[in-house]
Coordinates of C-alpha atoms in Angstrom, one line a residue:
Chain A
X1 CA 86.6 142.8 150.7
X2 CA 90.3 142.3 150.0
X3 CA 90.2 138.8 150.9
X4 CA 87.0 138.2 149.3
X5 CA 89.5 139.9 145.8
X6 CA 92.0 137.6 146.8
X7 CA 90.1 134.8 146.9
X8 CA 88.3 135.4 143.1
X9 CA 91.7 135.9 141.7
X10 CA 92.4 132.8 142.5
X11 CA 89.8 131.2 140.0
X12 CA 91.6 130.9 136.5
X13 CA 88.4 132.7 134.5
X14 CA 88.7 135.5 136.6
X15 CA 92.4 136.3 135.6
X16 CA 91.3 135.5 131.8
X17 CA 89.1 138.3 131.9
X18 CA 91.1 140.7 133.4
X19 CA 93.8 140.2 131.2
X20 CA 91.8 140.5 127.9
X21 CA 89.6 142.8 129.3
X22 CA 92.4 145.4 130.4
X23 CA 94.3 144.5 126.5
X24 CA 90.5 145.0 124.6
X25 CA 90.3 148.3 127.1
X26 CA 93.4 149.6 125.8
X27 CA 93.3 148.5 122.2
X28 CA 89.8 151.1 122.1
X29 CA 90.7 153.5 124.1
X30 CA 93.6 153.8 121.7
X31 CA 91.6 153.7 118.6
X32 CA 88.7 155.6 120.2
X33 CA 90.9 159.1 119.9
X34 CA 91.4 158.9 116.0
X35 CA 87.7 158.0 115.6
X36 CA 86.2 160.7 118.1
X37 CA 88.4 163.3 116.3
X38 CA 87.7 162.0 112.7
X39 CA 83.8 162.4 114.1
X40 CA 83.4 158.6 113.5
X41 CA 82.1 157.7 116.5
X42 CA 78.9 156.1 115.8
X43 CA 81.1 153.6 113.5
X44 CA 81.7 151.4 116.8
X45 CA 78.3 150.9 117.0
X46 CA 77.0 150.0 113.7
X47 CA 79.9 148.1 113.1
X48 CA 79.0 146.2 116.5
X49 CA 75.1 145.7 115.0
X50 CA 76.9 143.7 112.2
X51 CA 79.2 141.8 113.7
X52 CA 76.3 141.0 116.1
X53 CA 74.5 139.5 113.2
X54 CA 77.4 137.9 111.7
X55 CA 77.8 136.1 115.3
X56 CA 74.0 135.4 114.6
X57 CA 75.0 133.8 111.4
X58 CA 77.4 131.9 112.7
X59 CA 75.7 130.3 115.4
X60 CA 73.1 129.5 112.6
X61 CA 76.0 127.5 111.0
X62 CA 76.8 125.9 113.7
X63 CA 80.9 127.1 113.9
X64 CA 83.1 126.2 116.6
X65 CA 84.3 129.2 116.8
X66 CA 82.2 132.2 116.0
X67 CA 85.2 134.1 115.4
X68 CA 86.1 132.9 112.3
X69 CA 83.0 134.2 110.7
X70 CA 82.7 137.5 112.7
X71 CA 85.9 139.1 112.3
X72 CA 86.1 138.5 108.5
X73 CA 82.7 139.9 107.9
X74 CA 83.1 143.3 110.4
X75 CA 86.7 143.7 108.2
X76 CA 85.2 143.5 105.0
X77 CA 82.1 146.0 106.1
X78 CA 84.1 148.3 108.0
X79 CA 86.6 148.9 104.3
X80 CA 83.6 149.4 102.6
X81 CA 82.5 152.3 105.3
X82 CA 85.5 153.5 106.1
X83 CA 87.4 153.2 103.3
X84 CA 84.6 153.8 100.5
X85 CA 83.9 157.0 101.8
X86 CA 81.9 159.3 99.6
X87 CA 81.9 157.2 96.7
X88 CA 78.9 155.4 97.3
X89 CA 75.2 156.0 96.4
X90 CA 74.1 155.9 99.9
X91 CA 76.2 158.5 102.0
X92 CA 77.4 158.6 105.2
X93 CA 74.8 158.2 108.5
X94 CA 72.2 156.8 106.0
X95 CA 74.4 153.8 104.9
X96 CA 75.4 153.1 108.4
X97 CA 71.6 153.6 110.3
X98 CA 70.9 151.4 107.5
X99 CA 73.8 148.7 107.7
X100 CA 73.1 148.7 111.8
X101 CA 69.2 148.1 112.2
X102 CA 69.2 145.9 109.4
X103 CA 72.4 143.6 110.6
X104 CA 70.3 143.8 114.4
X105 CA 67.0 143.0 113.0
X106 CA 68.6 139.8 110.5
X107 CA 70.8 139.0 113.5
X108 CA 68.0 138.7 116.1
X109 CA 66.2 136.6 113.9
X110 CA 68.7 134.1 112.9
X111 CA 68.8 133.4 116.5
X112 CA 65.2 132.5 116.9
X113 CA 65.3 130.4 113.3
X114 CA 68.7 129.3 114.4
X115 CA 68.6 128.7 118.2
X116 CA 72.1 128.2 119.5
X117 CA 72.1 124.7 121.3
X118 CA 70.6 124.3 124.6
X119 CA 67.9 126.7 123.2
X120 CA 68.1 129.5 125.7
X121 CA 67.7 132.4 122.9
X122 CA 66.7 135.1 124.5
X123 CA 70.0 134.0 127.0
X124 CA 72.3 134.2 124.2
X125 CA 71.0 137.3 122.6
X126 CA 71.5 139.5 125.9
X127 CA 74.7 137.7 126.1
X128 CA 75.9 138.5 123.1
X129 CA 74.1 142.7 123.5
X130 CA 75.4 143.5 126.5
X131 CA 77.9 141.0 127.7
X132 CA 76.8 140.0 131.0
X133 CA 78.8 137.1 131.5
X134 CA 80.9 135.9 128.1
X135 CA 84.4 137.8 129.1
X136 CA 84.2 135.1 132.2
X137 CA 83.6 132.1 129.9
X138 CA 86.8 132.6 127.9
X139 CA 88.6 129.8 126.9
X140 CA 92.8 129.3 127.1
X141 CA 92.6 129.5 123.2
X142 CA 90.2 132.8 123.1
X143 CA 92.8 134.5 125.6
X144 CA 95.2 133.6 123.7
X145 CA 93.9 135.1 120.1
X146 CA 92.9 138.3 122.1
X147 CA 96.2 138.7 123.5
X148 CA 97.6 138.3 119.9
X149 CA 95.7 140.6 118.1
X150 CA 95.6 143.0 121.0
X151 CA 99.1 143.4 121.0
X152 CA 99.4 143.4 117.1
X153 CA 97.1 146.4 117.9
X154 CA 98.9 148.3 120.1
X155 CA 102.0 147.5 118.4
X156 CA 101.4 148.9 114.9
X157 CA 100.0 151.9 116.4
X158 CA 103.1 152.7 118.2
X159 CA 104.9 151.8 115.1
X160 CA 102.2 154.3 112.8
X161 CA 101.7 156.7 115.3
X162 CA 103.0 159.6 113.2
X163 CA 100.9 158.5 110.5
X164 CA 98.0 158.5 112.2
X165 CA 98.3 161.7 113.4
X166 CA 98.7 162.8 110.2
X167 CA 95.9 161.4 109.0
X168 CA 94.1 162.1 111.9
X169 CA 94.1 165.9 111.9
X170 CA 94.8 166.4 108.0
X171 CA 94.2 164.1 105.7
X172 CA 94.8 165.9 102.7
X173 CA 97.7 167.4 103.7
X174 CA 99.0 164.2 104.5
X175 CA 98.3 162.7 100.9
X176 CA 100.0 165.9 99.1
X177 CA 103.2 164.9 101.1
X178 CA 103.3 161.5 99.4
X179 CA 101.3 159.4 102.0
X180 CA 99.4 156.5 101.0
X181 CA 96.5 157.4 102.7
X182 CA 94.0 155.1 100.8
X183 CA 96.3 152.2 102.4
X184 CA 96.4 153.5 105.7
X185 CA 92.5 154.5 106.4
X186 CA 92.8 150.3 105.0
X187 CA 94.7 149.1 107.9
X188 CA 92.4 151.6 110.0
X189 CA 89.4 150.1 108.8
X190 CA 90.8 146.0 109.7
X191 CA 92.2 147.0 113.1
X192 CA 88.7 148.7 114.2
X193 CA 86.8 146.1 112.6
X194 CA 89.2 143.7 114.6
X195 CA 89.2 145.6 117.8
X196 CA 85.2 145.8 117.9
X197 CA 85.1 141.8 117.4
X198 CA 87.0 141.1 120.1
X199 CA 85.4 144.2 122.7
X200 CA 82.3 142.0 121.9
X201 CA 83.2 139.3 124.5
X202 CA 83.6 142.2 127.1
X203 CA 81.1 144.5 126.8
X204 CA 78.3 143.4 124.6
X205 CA 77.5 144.9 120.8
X206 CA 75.1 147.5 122.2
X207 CA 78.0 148.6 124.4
X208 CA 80.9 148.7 122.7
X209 CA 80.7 152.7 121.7
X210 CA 81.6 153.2 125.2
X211 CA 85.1 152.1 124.8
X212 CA 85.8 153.8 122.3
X213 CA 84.2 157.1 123.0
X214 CA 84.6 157.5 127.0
X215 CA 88.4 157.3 127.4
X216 CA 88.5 160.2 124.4
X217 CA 86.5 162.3 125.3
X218 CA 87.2 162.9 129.2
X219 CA 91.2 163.3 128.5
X220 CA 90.0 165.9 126.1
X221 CA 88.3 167.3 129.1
X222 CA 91.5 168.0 130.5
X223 CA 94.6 167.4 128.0
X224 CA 94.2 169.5 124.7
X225 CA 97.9 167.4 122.6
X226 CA 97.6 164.3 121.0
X227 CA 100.0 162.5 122.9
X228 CA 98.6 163.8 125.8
X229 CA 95.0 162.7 125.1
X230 CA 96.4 159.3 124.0
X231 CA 98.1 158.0 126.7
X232 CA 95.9 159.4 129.5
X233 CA 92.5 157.6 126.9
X234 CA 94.4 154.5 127.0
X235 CA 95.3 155.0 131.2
X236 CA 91.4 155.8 131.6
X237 CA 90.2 153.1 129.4
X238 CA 92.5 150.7 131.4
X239 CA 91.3 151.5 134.4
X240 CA 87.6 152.1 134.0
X241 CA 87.7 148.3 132.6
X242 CA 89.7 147.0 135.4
X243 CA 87.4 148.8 137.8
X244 CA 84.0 148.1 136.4
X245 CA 85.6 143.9 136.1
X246 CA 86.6 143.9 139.8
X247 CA 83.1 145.6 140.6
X248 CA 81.5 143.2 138.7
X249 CA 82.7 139.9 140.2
X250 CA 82.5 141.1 143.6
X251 CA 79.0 142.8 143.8
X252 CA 77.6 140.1 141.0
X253 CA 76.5 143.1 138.7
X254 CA 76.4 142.8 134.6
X255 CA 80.3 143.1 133.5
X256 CA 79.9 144.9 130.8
X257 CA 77.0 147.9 132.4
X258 CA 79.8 148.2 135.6
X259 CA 82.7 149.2 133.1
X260 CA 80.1 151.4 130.9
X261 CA 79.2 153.2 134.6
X262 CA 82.6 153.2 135.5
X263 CA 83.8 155.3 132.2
X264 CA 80.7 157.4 132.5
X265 CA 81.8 158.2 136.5
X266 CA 85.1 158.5 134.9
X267 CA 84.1 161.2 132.1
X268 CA 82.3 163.3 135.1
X269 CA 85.4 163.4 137.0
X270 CA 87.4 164.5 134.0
X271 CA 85.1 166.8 133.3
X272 CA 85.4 167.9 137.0
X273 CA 88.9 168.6 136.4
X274 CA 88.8 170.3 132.8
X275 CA 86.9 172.8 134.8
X276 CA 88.5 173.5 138.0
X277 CA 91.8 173.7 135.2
X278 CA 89.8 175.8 133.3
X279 CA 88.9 178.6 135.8
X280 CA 92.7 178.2 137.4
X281 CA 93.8 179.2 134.0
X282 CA 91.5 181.7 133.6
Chain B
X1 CA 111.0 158.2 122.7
X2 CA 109.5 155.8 119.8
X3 CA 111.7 153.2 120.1
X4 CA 111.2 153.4 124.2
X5 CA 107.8 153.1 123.8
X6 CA 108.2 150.0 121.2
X7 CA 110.5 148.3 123.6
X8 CA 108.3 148.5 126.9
X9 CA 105.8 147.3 124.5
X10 CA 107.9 144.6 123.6
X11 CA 108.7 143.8 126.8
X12 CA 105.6 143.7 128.4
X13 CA 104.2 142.0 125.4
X14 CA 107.1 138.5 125.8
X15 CA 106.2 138.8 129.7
X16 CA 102.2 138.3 128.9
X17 CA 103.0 135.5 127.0
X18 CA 105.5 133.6 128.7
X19 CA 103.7 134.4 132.2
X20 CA 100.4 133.2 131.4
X21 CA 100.8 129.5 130.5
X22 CA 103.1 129.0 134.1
X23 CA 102.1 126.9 136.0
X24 CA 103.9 127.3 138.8
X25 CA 101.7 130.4 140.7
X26 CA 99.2 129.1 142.9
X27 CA 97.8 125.9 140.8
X28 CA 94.6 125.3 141.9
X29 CA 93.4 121.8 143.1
X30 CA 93.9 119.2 140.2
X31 CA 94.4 122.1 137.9
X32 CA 96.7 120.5 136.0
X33 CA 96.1 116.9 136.4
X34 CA 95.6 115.1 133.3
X35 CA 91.7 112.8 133.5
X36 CA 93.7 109.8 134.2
X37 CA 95.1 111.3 136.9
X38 CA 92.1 112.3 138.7
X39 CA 90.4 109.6 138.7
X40 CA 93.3 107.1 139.6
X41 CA 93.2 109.4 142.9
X42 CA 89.6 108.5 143.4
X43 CA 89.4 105.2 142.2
X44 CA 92.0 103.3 142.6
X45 CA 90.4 100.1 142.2
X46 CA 92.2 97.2 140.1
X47 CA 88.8 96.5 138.6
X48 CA 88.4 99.9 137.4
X49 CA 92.3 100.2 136.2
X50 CA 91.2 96.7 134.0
X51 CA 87.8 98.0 132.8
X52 CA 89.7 101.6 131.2
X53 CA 93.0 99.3 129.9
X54 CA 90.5 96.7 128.6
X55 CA 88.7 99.8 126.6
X56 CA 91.5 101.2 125.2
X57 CA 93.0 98.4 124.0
X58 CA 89.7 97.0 122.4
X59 CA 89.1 100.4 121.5
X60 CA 85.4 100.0 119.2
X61 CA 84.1 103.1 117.4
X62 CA 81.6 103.7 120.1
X63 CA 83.4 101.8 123.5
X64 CA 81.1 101.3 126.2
X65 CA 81.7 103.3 129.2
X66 CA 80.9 103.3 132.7
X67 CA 78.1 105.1 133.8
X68 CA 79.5 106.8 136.2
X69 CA 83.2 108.4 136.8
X70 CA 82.8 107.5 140.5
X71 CA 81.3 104.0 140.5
X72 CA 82.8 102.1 137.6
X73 CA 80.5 99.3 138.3
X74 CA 77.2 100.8 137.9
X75 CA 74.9 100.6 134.8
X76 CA 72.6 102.9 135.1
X77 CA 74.3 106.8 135.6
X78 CA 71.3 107.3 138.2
X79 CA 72.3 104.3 140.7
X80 CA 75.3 104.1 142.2
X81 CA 77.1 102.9 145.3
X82 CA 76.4 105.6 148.5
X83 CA 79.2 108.4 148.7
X84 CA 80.7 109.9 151.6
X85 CA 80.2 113.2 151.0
X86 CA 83.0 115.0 152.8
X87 CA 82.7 118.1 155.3
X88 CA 85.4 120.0 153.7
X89 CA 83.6 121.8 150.4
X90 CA 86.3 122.0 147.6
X91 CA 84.0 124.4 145.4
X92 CA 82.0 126.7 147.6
X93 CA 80.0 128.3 144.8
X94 CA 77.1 129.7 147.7
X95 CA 79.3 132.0 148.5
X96 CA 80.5 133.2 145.7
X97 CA 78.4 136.8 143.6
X98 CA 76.2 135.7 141.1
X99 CA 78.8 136.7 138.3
X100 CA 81.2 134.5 139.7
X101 CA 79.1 131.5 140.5
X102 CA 77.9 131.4 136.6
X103 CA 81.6 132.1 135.9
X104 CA 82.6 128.8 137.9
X105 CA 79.9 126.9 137.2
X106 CA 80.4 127.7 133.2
X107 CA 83.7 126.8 133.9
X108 CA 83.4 123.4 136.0
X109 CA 80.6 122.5 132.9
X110 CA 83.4 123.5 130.0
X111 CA 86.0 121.5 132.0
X112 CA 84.6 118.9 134.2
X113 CA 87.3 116.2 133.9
X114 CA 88.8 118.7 136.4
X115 CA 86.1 118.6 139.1
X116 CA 85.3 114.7 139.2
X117 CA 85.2 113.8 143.0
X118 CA 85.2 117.1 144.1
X119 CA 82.8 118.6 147.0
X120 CA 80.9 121.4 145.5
X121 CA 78.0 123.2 147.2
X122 CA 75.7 126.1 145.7
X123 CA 72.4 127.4 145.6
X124 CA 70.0 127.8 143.2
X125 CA 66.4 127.1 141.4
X126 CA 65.1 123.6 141.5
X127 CA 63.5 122.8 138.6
X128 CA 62.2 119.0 137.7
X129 CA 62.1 117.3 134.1
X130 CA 59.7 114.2 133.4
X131 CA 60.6 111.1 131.7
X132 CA 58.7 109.9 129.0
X133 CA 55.7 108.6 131.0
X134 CA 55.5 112.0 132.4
X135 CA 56.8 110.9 135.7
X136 CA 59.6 114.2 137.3
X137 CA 62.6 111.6 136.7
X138 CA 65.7 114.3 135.8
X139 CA 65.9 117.3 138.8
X140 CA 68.5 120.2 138.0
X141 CA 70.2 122.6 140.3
X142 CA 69.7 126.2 138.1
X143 CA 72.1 129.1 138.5
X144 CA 71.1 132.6 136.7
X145 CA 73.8 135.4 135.9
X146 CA 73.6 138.8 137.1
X147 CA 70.9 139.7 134.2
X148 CA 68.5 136.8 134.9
X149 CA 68.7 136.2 130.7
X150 CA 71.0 133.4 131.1
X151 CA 70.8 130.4 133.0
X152 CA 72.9 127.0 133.9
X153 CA 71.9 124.0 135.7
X154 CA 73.2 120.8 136.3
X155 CA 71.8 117.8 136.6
X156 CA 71.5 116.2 140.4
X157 CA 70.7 112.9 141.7
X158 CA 71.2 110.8 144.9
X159 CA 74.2 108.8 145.2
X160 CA 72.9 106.2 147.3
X161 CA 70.6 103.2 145.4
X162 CA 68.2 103.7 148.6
X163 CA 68.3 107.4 149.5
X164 CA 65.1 109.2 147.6
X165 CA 64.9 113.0 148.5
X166 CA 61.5 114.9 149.4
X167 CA 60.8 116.7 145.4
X168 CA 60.9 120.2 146.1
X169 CA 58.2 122.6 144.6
X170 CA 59.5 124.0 141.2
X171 CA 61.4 126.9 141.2
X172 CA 62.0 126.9 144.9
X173 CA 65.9 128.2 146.2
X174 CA 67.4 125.5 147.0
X175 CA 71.3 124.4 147.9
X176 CA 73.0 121.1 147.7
X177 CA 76.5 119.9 148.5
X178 CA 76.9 116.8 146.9
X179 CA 80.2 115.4 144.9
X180 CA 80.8 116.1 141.4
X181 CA 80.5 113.2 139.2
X182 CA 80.9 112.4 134.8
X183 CA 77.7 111.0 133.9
X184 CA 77.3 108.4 130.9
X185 CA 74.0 107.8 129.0
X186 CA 73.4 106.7 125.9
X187 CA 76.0 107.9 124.7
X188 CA 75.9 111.3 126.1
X189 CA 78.9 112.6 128.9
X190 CA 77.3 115.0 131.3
X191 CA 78.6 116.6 134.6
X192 CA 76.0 115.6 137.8
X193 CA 76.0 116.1 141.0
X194 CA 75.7 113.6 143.7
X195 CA 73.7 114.5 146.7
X196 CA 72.3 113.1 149.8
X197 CA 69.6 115.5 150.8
X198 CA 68.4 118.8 149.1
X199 CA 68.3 121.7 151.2
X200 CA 65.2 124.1 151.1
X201 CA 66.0 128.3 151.5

């Protein structure tokens, strides 16, 4: 089996996708923790639904790089959710069930107007849902972006980290003591947006709530500070994403299904140990 | 403990990108040979080193191109000279998990200046394609991934003028070893694979 490692490792997609698979990993697992305690969880999805059909669009227009029109689109839609808050006719769950199914629906059939060339639609849709195989197709210049905007990522929230907590836990208090928190739930809004466009190529649009949400919510299971529950999400995240990769190429299972598993087998083991902590405490 | 953090972060972050474009770890074979390169190792004919300085120096919007990476001669993509294939397979891809032979076949398809003359073998569908007298003309070697929604294929085709293969039964399992070759018609570049036999699974 080692060899048989060994040997795949060897192959220069393989190495691509571990690296931007382990940075997109710990770029959500990251995120994940503010948006599982804001209680914005769902937004990964929907936002996923729409950058699913902007990717539809995009392929409709025939871009190189399908990038350039998805990342622009999921910024610009996740300010207006994130950042528009209540000050919008349609509220809430209703504005993003609506954004989500209607984004899938337009997307789906963009691709069968559309088809991307060579024709195999139905190919590129399950692709592009649950990311069987595009985190192994990578090229030198998509590695490249993800690394850069990964670590942009990771950087400015080491950088904001105070803030975020602030804003994380209370917003309004963190407004009365001068914060601009209109500017920071801004820069929130981009760097999911941004973070989701990019976890597309690993796990699939229909998967991509999995990253964020898994690594969250099993070190919550056992660490109860937010430092804590950040750098053991972003440890878990890593790991489950390494693990379900590796898994992956060596078994010739879907990528991104064998890192959801592998967070899910994760959050029952956390959970394991939240309650053998639990009763030791009790 | 914030600046720690930022400087690991740092740290790790100049390593990624430094390490990652060196070329020094383990290069695969002809990973970083330029096109030229590869073929000059293959064909090393004078002929050939004319024919390529003779098109870039003419240089025409649309230069005409040999039909074939491996026999420079040939005028037609589907008749070239015979082929040795060789017993040492460069690119085992029958070995490899389905999410790794997609992988390297996606790969050798997005890249195959880098595989010209190489010794591939694999397994997968046969499926045929007619000409346009409805005759099977075009047969393809198909490789699914791991969710059987995707597919990739490659065209094959003997390398010998003489050789002509017994036509398997659509959809059969099949696997080839044959030599990985640039194909050239009208005006379309396509990777094929040169074979001498199909085998049947």
């Amino acid at each position: 089996m080692l060899e048989t490692l060994l040997h795949y490792l060897s192959f220069p997609f393989v190495r691509y996708a571990l690296i931007v698979g382990v940075l997109i990993a710990l770029c959500s697992s990251l995120l994940g923790v503010v948006l599982v305690l804001k209680r914005l969880s769902y937004i990964g999805d929907s936002l996923s639904h729409i950058a699913f059909g902007a990717m539809a669009a995009a392929t409709a227009l025939n871009l190189s790089d399908n990038l350039l029109l998805v990342l622009p689109v999921t910024i610009v839609v996740s300010i207006l959710i994130l950042y528009s808050g209540g000050r919008t006719k349609i509220q809430g769950d209703a504005a993003l069930a609506m954004l989500s199914v209607g984004s899938l629906a337009v997307g789906y059939m963009l691709f069968n107007l559309f088809p991307p060339k060579g024709g195999n639609v139905s190919g590129d849709v399950c692709t592009t849902l649950f990311g069987s195989t595009s985190i192994l197709t990578l090229t030198k210049e998509e590695v490249w972006l993800s690394v850069i905007l990964s670590a942009a990522v990771v950087i400015l929230f080491v950088i904001f980290y105070h803030r975020i907590f602030s804003l994380t836990f209370d917003e309004d208090f963190a407004r009365a003591t001068g914060m601009r928190t209109g500017l920071y739930q801004l820069g929130m809004a981009a760097v999911v947006a941004t973070v989701i466009s990019l976890a597309m190529n690993l796990v699939g649009s229909l998967l991509i709530s999995a990253l964020l949400v898994f690594p969250a919510l099993s070190s919550m299971r056992v660490f109860h500070s937010f430092k804590k529950v950040v750098i053991c999400s972003a440890i878990f995240g890593v790991s489950a994403a390494l693990l379900g990769l590796l898994v992956s190429i060596l078994v010739g299972t879907p990528v991104g299904a064998t890192i959801v598993a592998a967070d899910m087998a994760g959050f029952f083991l956390f959970g394991l140990i939240g309650l053998f902590k639990k009763g030791r405490t009790a | 403990m914030k600046k720690v953090l930022l400087s690991i972060l740092l740290v790790v972050s100049f390593l990624l990108l430094t390490s990652c474009g060196d070329k020094t770890e383990a290069p695969l074979p002809s990973a970083t040979l330029t096109l030229e390169e590869e073929l000059a190792m293959q064909t090393m004919s004078p002929e050939f080193q004319a024919a390529l300085d003779a098109l870039n120096q003419n240089a025409p919007t649309h230069p005409p191109t040999p039909a074939s990476a491996l026999d420079p001669s040939a005028t037609d993509y589907r008749e070239i000279a015979p082929i040795t294939i060789s017993p040492l397979i460069d690119w085992d891809l029958s070995r490899l998990s389905t999410t790794m032979a997609f992988g390297q076949l996606t790969h050798m398809l997005m890249y195959p200046e880098t595989y010209v003359g190489k010794t591939v073998r694999m397994k997968g569908v046969y499926r045929p394609a007619p000409d346009s007298e409805g005759n099977i003309a075009y047969h393809f070697i198909i490789i699914y991934d791991q969710a059987a929604c995707c597919e990739l294929g490659i065209e094959f085709a003997t390398s010998s003028r003489s050789i002509v293969f017994p036509i398997p039964l659509p959809d059969a399992q099949i696997e080839l070893t044959g030599v990985f070759d640039l194909c050239y018609d009208v005006g379309e570049v396509f990777p094929c694979l040169r074979v001498e036999g199909v085998t049947l699974l």
